[in-house]
Short mmCIF file of C-alpha atoms and ligand atoms in Angstrom, two decimals:
data_model
loop_
_atom_site.label_atom_id
_atom_site.label_comp_id
_atom_site.label_asym_id
_atom_site.label_seq_id
_atom_site.Cartn_x
_atom_site.Cartn_y
_atom_site.Cartn_z
CA UNK A 1 39.57 103.04 127.15
CA UNK A 2 40.29 105.62 129.55
CA UNK A 3 44.00 106.36 130.26
CA UNK A 4 46.14 107.17 132.56
CA UNK A 5 49.72 107.56 134.09
CA UNK A 6 50.21 104.57 136.58
CA UNK A 7 48.08 102.63 138.60
CA UNK A 8 48.38 105.29 141.41
CA UNK A 9 46.87 107.33 139.15
CA UNK A 10 43.76 105.42 137.94
CA UNK A 11 43.14 104.96 142.05
CA UNK A 12 43.75 108.35 142.74
CA UNK A 13 40.47 109.11 140.01
CA UNK A 14 38.41 106.30 140.33
CA UNK A 15 38.59 104.76 143.62
CA UNK A 16 37.15 101.27 141.98
CA UNK A 17 35.24 98.81 143.56
CA UNK A 18 35.94 96.18 140.97
CA UNK A 19 39.09 95.18 139.69
CA UNK A 20 41.13 96.52 137.15
CA UNK A 21 43.06 95.78 134.54
CA UNK A 22 45.82 97.37 133.67
CA UNK A 23 46.73 97.24 130.17
CA UNK A 24 50.27 98.10 128.15
CA UNK A 25 50.08 98.99 124.81
CA UNK A 26 53.62 100.17 124.91
CA UNK A 27 54.88 96.31 126.43
CA UNK A 28 53.37 94.53 124.08
CA UNK A 29 54.58 96.21 121.29
CA UNK A 30 57.83 96.03 122.12
CA UNK A 31 57.65 92.20 123.19
CA UNK A 32 56.54 92.42 118.87
CA UNK A 33 58.93 94.03 117.39
CA UNK A 34 61.08 91.63 119.63
CA UNK A 35 61.08 88.35 117.62
CA UNK A 36 59.96 89.70 115.16
CA UNK A 37 63.46 91.46 114.29
CA UNK A 38 64.88 88.69 116.90
CA UNK A 39 63.75 85.91 116.23
CA UNK A 40 65.03 83.27 113.61
CA UNK A 41 62.35 82.80 111.74
CA UNK A 42 58.01 83.36 111.60
CA UNK A 43 57.21 83.92 115.25
CA UNK A 44 53.46 82.64 114.92
CA UNK A 45 51.30 84.23 118.74
CA UNK A 46 49.65 81.35 120.74
CA UNK A 47 46.10 83.86 120.89
CA UNK A 48 44.89 80.71 124.05
CA UNK A 49 47.78 82.89 126.16
CA UNK A 50 45.79 86.14 126.03
CA UNK A 51 42.63 86.29 122.96
CA UNK A 52 42.32 90.27 123.58
CA UNK A 53 41.61 91.94 119.97
CA UNK A 54 42.80 94.75 121.42
CA UNK A 55 46.23 92.88 121.70
CA UNK A 56 45.89 91.43 118.47
CA UNK A 57 45.34 93.74 116.72
CA UNK A 58 48.57 95.47 118.48
CA UNK A 59 50.72 92.79 117.45
CA UNK A 60 49.91 92.53 113.94
CA UNK A 61 50.14 96.76 114.02
CA UNK A 62 54.21 95.24 114.91
CA UNK A 63 55.26 92.73 112.39
CA UNK A 64 52.96 90.07 113.98
CA UNK A 65 51.87 87.66 111.39
CA UNK A 66 50.83 84.00 111.58
CA UNK A 67 49.02 82.90 114.93
CA UNK A 68 48.49 79.64 116.55
CA UNK A 69 44.49 79.31 117.12
CA UNK A 70 43.42 76.16 119.01
CA UNK A 71 39.85 76.42 118.82
CA UNK A 72 37.36 76.95 115.88
CA UNK A 73 36.46 79.83 118.93
CA UNK A 74 40.68 81.57 118.27
CA UNK A 75 39.54 80.81 114.50
CA UNK A 76 36.80 83.46 114.10
CA UNK A 77 38.73 85.59 116.31
CA UNK A 78 41.39 86.29 114.39
CA UNK A 79 40.09 85.75 111.29
CA UNK A 80 36.87 87.77 112.14
CA UNK A 81 39.57 90.87 113.24
CA UNK A 82 43.26 90.20 110.60
CA UNK A 83 41.54 89.28 106.58
CA UNK A 84 45.27 89.12 106.12
CA UNK A 85 46.49 86.78 109.49
CA UNK A 86 47.88 83.34 108.55
CA UNK A 87 46.51 81.67 110.85
CA UNK A 88 48.26 77.84 112.23
CA UNK A 89 45.48 75.60 114.18
CA UNK A 90 48.13 73.95 115.95
CA UNK A 91 45.71 72.06 118.62
CA UNK A 92 46.13 68.36 118.15
CA UNK A 93 42.84 66.95 118.51
CA UNK A 94 40.26 69.54 116.62
CA UNK A 95 36.70 67.95 115.51
CA UNK A 96 35.68 67.50 111.95
CA UNK A 97 32.76 69.80 111.90
CA UNK A 98 36.48 72.66 112.74
CA UNK A 99 39.37 71.89 110.26
CA UNK A 100 35.95 71.47 107.55
CA UNK A 101 34.88 75.08 108.79
CA UNK A 102 38.52 76.36 109.82
CA UNK A 103 39.92 75.13 105.63
CA UNK A 104 36.49 76.01 103.68
CA UNK A 105 35.98 79.06 105.41
CA UNK A 106 38.88 80.88 106.76
CA UNK A 107 41.53 79.54 104.20
CA UNK A 108 43.46 77.98 106.85
CA UNK A 109 45.81 75.72 105.83
CA UNK A 110 48.38 74.66 108.44
CA UNK A 111 47.10 71.63 110.81
CA UNK A 112 49.38 69.11 114.02
CA UNK A 113 48.72 65.76 114.62
CA UNK A 114 49.90 63.16 117.04
CA UNK A 115 47.60 60.38 115.43
CA UNK A 116 47.27 58.49 111.72
CA UNK A 117 43.80 58.68 113.32
CA UNK A 118 44.10 62.65 113.60
CA UNK A 119 45.61 63.10 110.20
CA UNK A 120 42.49 60.61 108.75
CA UNK A 121 40.22 62.81 109.92
CA UNK A 122 42.25 65.81 108.84
CA UNK A 123 42.54 64.28 105.14
CA UNK A 124 38.76 63.80 105.11
CA UNK A 125 37.57 67.00 106.84
CA UNK A 126 39.55 68.31 104.06
CA UNK A 127 38.51 66.83 100.52
CA UNK A 128 36.01 68.97 98.80
CA UNK A 129 31.97 67.87 97.96
CA UNK A 130 33.85 66.35 94.33
CA UNK A 131 36.46 63.77 96.78
CA UNK A 132 39.24 65.83 95.57
CA UNK A 133 41.50 66.21 98.54
CA UNK A 134 43.07 69.63 99.73
CA UNK A 135 47.10 69.52 97.34
CA UNK A 136 47.10 72.95 99.84
CA UNK A 137 47.90 71.56 103.46
CA UNK A 138 50.68 72.72 105.85
CA UNK A 139 50.65 69.79 108.29
CA UNK A 140 52.92 69.61 111.92
CA UNK A 141 53.27 66.24 113.38
CA UNK A 142 54.10 67.58 117.40
CA UNK A 143 56.47 65.21 118.95
CA UNK A 144 56.57 64.71 122.79
CA UNK A 145 59.31 65.93 123.75
CA UNK A 146 60.90 67.25 127.81
CA UNK A 147 59.32 69.67 130.07
CA UNK A 148 61.75 69.14 132.04
CA UNK A 149 63.27 72.94 132.30
CA UNK A 150 60.26 74.63 131.88
CA UNK A 151 57.81 75.94 134.82
CA UNK A 152 54.03 74.46 134.23
CA UNK A 153 54.90 70.99 131.31
CA UNK A 154 53.20 69.94 128.50
CA UNK A 155 54.74 66.49 127.73
CA UNK A 156 51.99 64.80 128.55
CA UNK A 157 49.39 65.85 126.82
CA UNK A 158 50.03 65.43 123.31
CA UNK A 159 52.61 64.82 120.89
CA UNK A 160 54.04 61.17 119.88
CA UNK A 161 56.83 59.41 121.54
CA UNK A 162 59.78 59.22 119.07
CA UNK A 163 59.73 56.44 119.13
CA UNK A 164 56.33 55.75 117.13
CA UNK A 165 57.49 59.35 115.19
CA UNK A 166 58.74 57.88 112.02
CA UNK A 167 55.35 56.14 110.70
CA UNK A 168 53.58 59.46 111.84
CA UNK A 169 55.68 61.44 110.29
CA UNK A 170 55.51 58.96 106.76
CA UNK A 171 52.16 59.05 106.57
CA UNK A 172 51.41 62.39 107.03
CA UNK A 173 54.64 62.86 104.46
CA UNK A 174 51.69 61.53 101.87
CA UNK A 175 49.19 64.73 102.06
CA UNK A 176 50.56 68.00 101.92
CA UNK A 177 52.81 70.47 100.81
CA UNK A 178 54.80 71.37 103.33
CA UNK A 179 55.51 68.52 106.34
CA UNK A 180 56.63 69.91 109.51
CA UNK A 181 57.91 68.54 112.79
CA UNK A 182 57.07 70.79 116.10
CA UNK A 183 57.23 69.75 119.69
CA UNK A 184 56.84 72.57 122.89
CA UNK A 185 59.32 72.23 125.28
CA UNK A 186 56.91 73.13 128.06
CA UNK A 187 56.32 77.69 129.40
CA UNK A 188 58.13 79.33 130.64
CA UNK A 189 61.46 77.41 130.11
CA UNK A 190 64.13 78.79 132.20
CA UNK A 191 67.65 77.39 129.71
CA UNK A 192 67.94 77.78 126.03
CA UNK A 193 68.91 73.95 126.75
CA UNK A 194 65.66 72.73 126.49
CA UNK A 195 64.55 74.06 122.96
CA UNK A 196 68.84 71.95 121.74
CA UNK A 197 67.30 68.48 123.97
CA UNK A 198 63.71 68.77 122.31
CA UNK A 199 65.73 69.27 118.60
CA UNK A 200 67.93 66.86 118.98
CA UNK A 201 64.74 64.73 119.16
CA UNK A 202 63.72 66.13 116.28
CA UNK A 203 66.48 65.60 114.66
CA UNK A 204 66.17 61.41 115.87
CA UNK A 205 63.13 61.66 114.48
CA UNK A 206 63.50 62.69 110.37
CA UNK A 207 66.51 60.65 110.42
CA UNK A 208 64.74 57.68 111.31
CA UNK A 209 61.74 59.11 109.05
CA UNK A 210 63.72 60.21 106.65
CA UNK A 211 60.96 61.54 105.10
CA UNK A 212 61.51 65.46 103.39
CA UNK A 213 60.51 68.04 106.02
CA UNK A 214 59.87 72.29 105.34
CA UNK A 215 58.95 73.32 108.32
CA UNK A 216 60.39 73.41 112.59
CA UNK A 217 58.63 74.86 114.50
CA UNK A 218 59.43 74.67 118.19
CA UNK A 219 56.31 75.90 120.01
CA UNK A 220 56.46 78.17 122.19
CA UNK A 221 57.72 78.34 125.80
CA UNK A 222 59.29 81.62 125.67
CA UNK A 223 59.76 82.41 129.41
CA UNK A 224 58.86 86.04 130.84
CA UNK A 225 59.70 87.40 134.54
CA UNK A 226 58.22 86.94 137.38
CA UNK A 227 60.36 87.40 141.33
CA UNK A 228 62.64 84.26 141.44
CA UNK A 229 62.60 83.77 137.95
CA UNK A 230 64.33 84.45 136.21
CA UNK A 231 65.46 84.11 131.90
CA UNK A 232 68.92 83.84 130.72
CA UNK A 233 68.31 86.54 127.71
CA UNK A 234 66.37 86.09 124.81
CA UNK A 235 68.79 86.12 122.37
CA UNK A 236 70.52 83.47 124.01
CA UNK A 237 67.04 80.92 123.43
CA UNK A 238 67.11 82.41 119.48
CA UNK A 239 70.58 82.17 118.46
CA UNK A 240 70.71 77.58 119.89
CA UNK A 241 67.68 77.54 118.33
CA UNK A 242 69.41 78.26 115.49
CA UNK A 243 71.94 76.19 115.22
CA UNK A 244 70.33 73.88 115.86
CA UNK A 245 67.65 74.23 113.48
CA UNK A 246 70.26 74.89 110.25
CA UNK A 247 72.06 72.33 111.51
CA UNK A 248 68.80 69.66 111.22
CA UNK A 249 68.80 66.63 107.83
CA UNK A 250 65.67 68.85 107.11
CA UNK A 251 65.10 70.34 103.19
CA UNK A 252 67.49 73.80 101.81
CA UNK A 253 64.66 76.56 102.32
CA UNK A 254 62.93 74.62 105.23
CA UNK A 255 61.21 77.55 107.62
CA UNK A 256 62.36 78.08 111.49
CA UNK A 257 58.73 79.15 113.19
CA UNK A 258 57.86 79.74 116.59
CA UNK A 259 54.99 80.52 118.86
CA UNK A 260 55.50 82.27 121.58
CA UNK A 261 51.97 83.40 123.62
CA UNK A 262 53.45 83.99 127.28
CA UNK A 263 56.24 86.13 126.12
CA UNK A 264 54.84 88.35 124.21
CA UNK A 265 52.45 89.54 126.28
CA UNK A 266 53.06 88.81 129.56
CA UNK A 267 54.85 92.49 130.17
CA UNK A 268 50.79 93.65 128.50
CA UNK A 269 48.94 93.77 131.96
CA UNK A 270 48.35 93.92 135.80
CA UNK A 271 45.76 94.48 137.46
CA UNK A 272 44.85 96.44 140.29
CA UNK A 273 42.40 94.78 143.43
CA UNK A 274 41.78 96.32 146.87
CA UNK A 275 41.97 94.39 150.34
CA UNK A 276 38.56 93.93 151.76
CA UNK A 277 39.65 92.47 154.63
CA UNK A 278 42.80 91.41 156.28
CA UNK A 279 43.16 88.65 158.75
CA UNK A 280 46.12 88.80 160.65
CA UNK A 281 48.95 87.71 157.67
CA UNK A 282 46.16 87.13 155.31
CA UNK A 283 44.48 90.00 152.54
CA UNK A 284 41.26 89.22 151.54
CA UNK A 285 41.34 90.78 148.14
CA UNK A 286 38.68 91.53 144.94
CA UNK A 287 40.06 89.18 142.45
CA UNK A 288 41.01 85.03 142.85
CA UNK A 289 41.60 81.97 141.25
CA UNK A 290 39.00 82.24 139.14
CA UNK A 291 39.69 85.36 138.52
CA UNK A 292 42.74 87.02 136.97
CA UNK A 293 44.95 85.01 139.86
CA UNK A 294 44.15 81.73 138.04
CA UNK A 295 48.02 80.73 138.32
CA UNK A 296 48.80 82.51 141.02
CA UNK A 297 46.37 79.81 143.29
CA UNK A 298 46.25 77.02 141.31
CA UNK A 299 50.15 76.39 140.22
CA UNK A 300 51.70 78.44 142.98
CA UNK A 301 52.45 81.65 140.80
CA UNK A 302 54.15 84.13 142.48
CA UNK A 303 52.85 86.98 140.57
CA UNK A 304 54.89 90.46 141.77
CA UNK A 305 52.84 93.05 143.62
CA UNK A 306 53.17 96.26 144.77
CA UNK A 307 51.22 98.28 147.36
CA UNK A 308 49.71 101.85 145.21
CA UNK A 309 48.74 103.67 148.70
CA UNK A 310 51.58 106.64 148.94
CA UNK A 311 55.10 106.82 148.15
CA UNK A 312 56.98 105.89 152.00
CA UNK A 313 59.34 102.95 151.46
CA UNK A 314 57.23 101.01 154.57
CA UNK A 315 58.95 97.56 156.13
CA UNK A 316 57.81 94.26 153.54
CA UNK A 317 55.70 91.20 155.58
CA UNK A 318 54.72 88.20 153.89
CA UNK A 319 51.52 88.25 153.53
CA UNK A 320 49.49 85.16 150.53
CA UNK A 321 45.76 86.57 150.36
CA UNK A 322 42.16 85.07 149.59
CA UNK A 323 40.45 85.92 146.50
CA UNK A 324 36.49 87.23 146.75
CA UNK A 325 34.38 83.40 146.34
CA UNK A 326 33.30 81.98 148.74
CA UNK A 327 35.82 78.64 147.77
CA UNK A 328 38.75 77.52 150.45
CA UNK A 329 40.49 77.19 147.72
CA UNK A 330 40.72 80.31 146.57
CA UNK A 331 43.79 81.06 147.98
CA UNK A 332 46.99 81.98 147.10
CA UNK A 333 49.92 81.26 148.24
CA UNK A 334 53.27 83.66 147.89
CA UNK A 335 54.31 84.71 149.84
CA UNK A 336 54.06 87.71 148.35
CA UNK A 337 55.52 91.05 150.05
CA UNK A 338 53.90 93.93 151.31
CA UNK A 339 54.56 96.89 154.02
CA UNK A 340 53.71 95.13 157.38
CA UNK A 341 50.80 98.02 158.00
CA UNK A 342 48.78 97.56 154.95
CA UNK A 343 44.80 97.02 155.45
CA UNK A 344 41.59 96.65 154.59
CA UNK A 345 40.77 99.37 151.55
CA UNK A 346 44.38 99.97 151.15
CA UNK A 347 45.00 99.01 147.30
CA UNK A 348 47.42 96.35 145.65
CA UNK A 349 49.09 96.02 142.03
CA UNK A 350 49.88 92.62 140.68
CA UNK A 351 52.00 92.54 137.48
CA UNK A 352 52.56 90.91 134.74
CA UNK A 353 49.15 88.97 134.01
CA UNK A 354 49.67 89.50 130.23
CA UNK A 355 49.79 85.68 130.08
CA UNK A 356 47.18 83.77 131.49
CA UNK A 357 45.95 86.02 133.71
CA UNK A 358 42.88 87.95 132.08
CA UNK A 359 42.23 85.68 129.82
CA UNK A 360 41.08 82.53 132.46
CA UNK A 361 38.41 84.93 134.25
CA UNK A 362 35.45 83.56 135.11
CA UNK A 363 31.90 85.12 136.89
CA UNK A 364 31.96 82.25 140.08
CA UNK A 365 29.85 83.06 142.65
CA UNK A 366 29.21 86.81 140.76
CA UNK A 367 32.54 87.68 140.96
CA UNK A 368 33.88 88.53 138.17
CA UNK A 369 33.69 91.74 137.22
CA UNK A 370 36.81 94.51 136.64
CA UNK A 371 36.81 97.86 134.50
CA UNK A 372 39.53 98.01 132.06
CA UNK A 373 42.15 101.23 131.90
CA UNK A 374 45.61 101.80 129.90
CA UNK A 375 48.77 102.99 131.29
CA UNK A 376 51.62 104.78 130.14
CA UNK A 377 54.08 103.17 132.82
CA UNK A 378 56.91 100.36 132.28
CA UNK A 379 55.63 97.19 133.31
CA UNK A 380 56.97 95.76 136.91
CA UNK A 381 59.15 93.66 134.93
CA UNK A 382 60.67 93.55 131.40
CA UNK A 383 62.82 91.11 128.99
CA UNK A 384 62.16 94.02 126.41
CA UNK A 385 63.89 97.69 128.09
CA UNK A 386 67.52 95.79 127.66
CA UNK A 387 68.51 97.49 131.39
CA UNK A 388 68.09 94.19 133.66
CA UNK A 389 71.70 92.84 134.86
CA UNK A 390 72.46 90.20 132.74
CA UNK A 391 71.47 87.36 134.98
CA UNK A 392 74.44 84.19 133.14
CA UNK A 393 75.86 85.01 136.04
CA UNK A 394 73.50 83.20 138.16
CA UNK A 395 73.09 79.71 138.18
CA UNK A 396 70.18 78.83 135.68
CA UNK A 397 71.80 78.33 132.74
CA UNK A 398 71.48 74.85 132.57
CA UNK A 399 74.30 72.66 131.34
CA UNK A 400 74.49 69.75 128.84
CA UNK A 401 76.78 68.14 129.74
C1 PLP B 1 50.66 74.27 120.58
C2 PLP B 1 50.92 75.52 121.14
N1 PLP B 1 51.96 76.76 121.46
C3 PLP B 1 51.75 77.54 122.31
C4 PLP B 1 51.74 78.00 123.52
C5 PLP B 1 51.82 79.70 124.44
O1 PLP B 1 52.87 78.43 125.29
P1 PLP B 1 53.46 79.54 125.75
O2 PLP B 1 53.05 80.71 126.22
O3 PLP B 1 54.45 78.89 127.37
O4 PLP B 1 55.24 80.44 124.33
C6 PLP B 1 50.79 76.97 124.51
C7 PLP B 1 50.42 77.38 125.00
O5 PLP B 1 50.02 75.72 125.66
C8 PLP B 1 50.44 75.29 123.45
O6 PLP B 1 49.40 74.78 124.05
#
């Protein structure tokens, strides 16, 4: 892939007709090293956030050895790239065939579950042809926890309720070498107290089940930075998690795991789009709801933007975007702040799209073609550069009274 200093250099060199996905390997490497060095346990990359092989190799090269794979496609992808990596199949609803292939062909020993039926399915699928049950399984029971502190809820679909957790933990203990508890506080958790609350629920579940727990997996949810979403430093999350993990009634050698997706890859990518038409304060751009901007359309996520035309500082105005397809739903309300005189033919860089951006692209309506380039400049914002004002002064941190 061609390398440029920044997005403006890309536009000058190729005046692209299609959107250009920019990648910043240095930003992903920095995020990986941050988690590897500072998270007080094992950081397992949630591949769904961005399954780009280039990214997965960057994370591996920078110390990320565990991967949360949630489909057989992700299992095959990561195993093909990284024969030595530890893969954990963290989707609580899997097919028997997917489990069989993962266990017998790809060496996957770790699975999550939230029902007795799934436990039975895993046990049956990992029993060999002579009827010998697997003795090397790590099984993590997913607990339902609140998503109240997060921007995207993950509280409805998966997870056993606390009231039903004890019998499931006890039954699971019978079939595994290592027993774990996992949860997900929802994506972009804006305060570390989200994890404190969830760990309190873990404590209650373990106490009631009276089982030995070997792994506590605090899931994903670690935030990135977007306009109006400035989280406290990640070190605060790590410190709180570590303190509460240490006080749980678990085996003395129990392991702490996390499954960061967004926080490891949000800074990795941005995209260059072109304005094809302006109608008052609506800009028709060449990527959208069915492309890398799914979240901007479907959950009104405000990604940072900048115009790439010139260096003059101009008054800004608020704009909404339409994507390239014929659907009315291909609309992103924003508002996105751009120079008030922006017009058709101008280029815009939309930042922080490394997580759940490029990964969501489709070819719907014949759109979806993109070019790619590597850029060397900084992402539009960073949790890892060490130069941002301490947001603890703001009211992001919710106190637990
Ligand atoms: C099981 C599981 N783990 C980890 C993640 C990654 O979450 P995040 O990107 O918020 O860190 C997800 C996201 O949906 C998930 O479902």
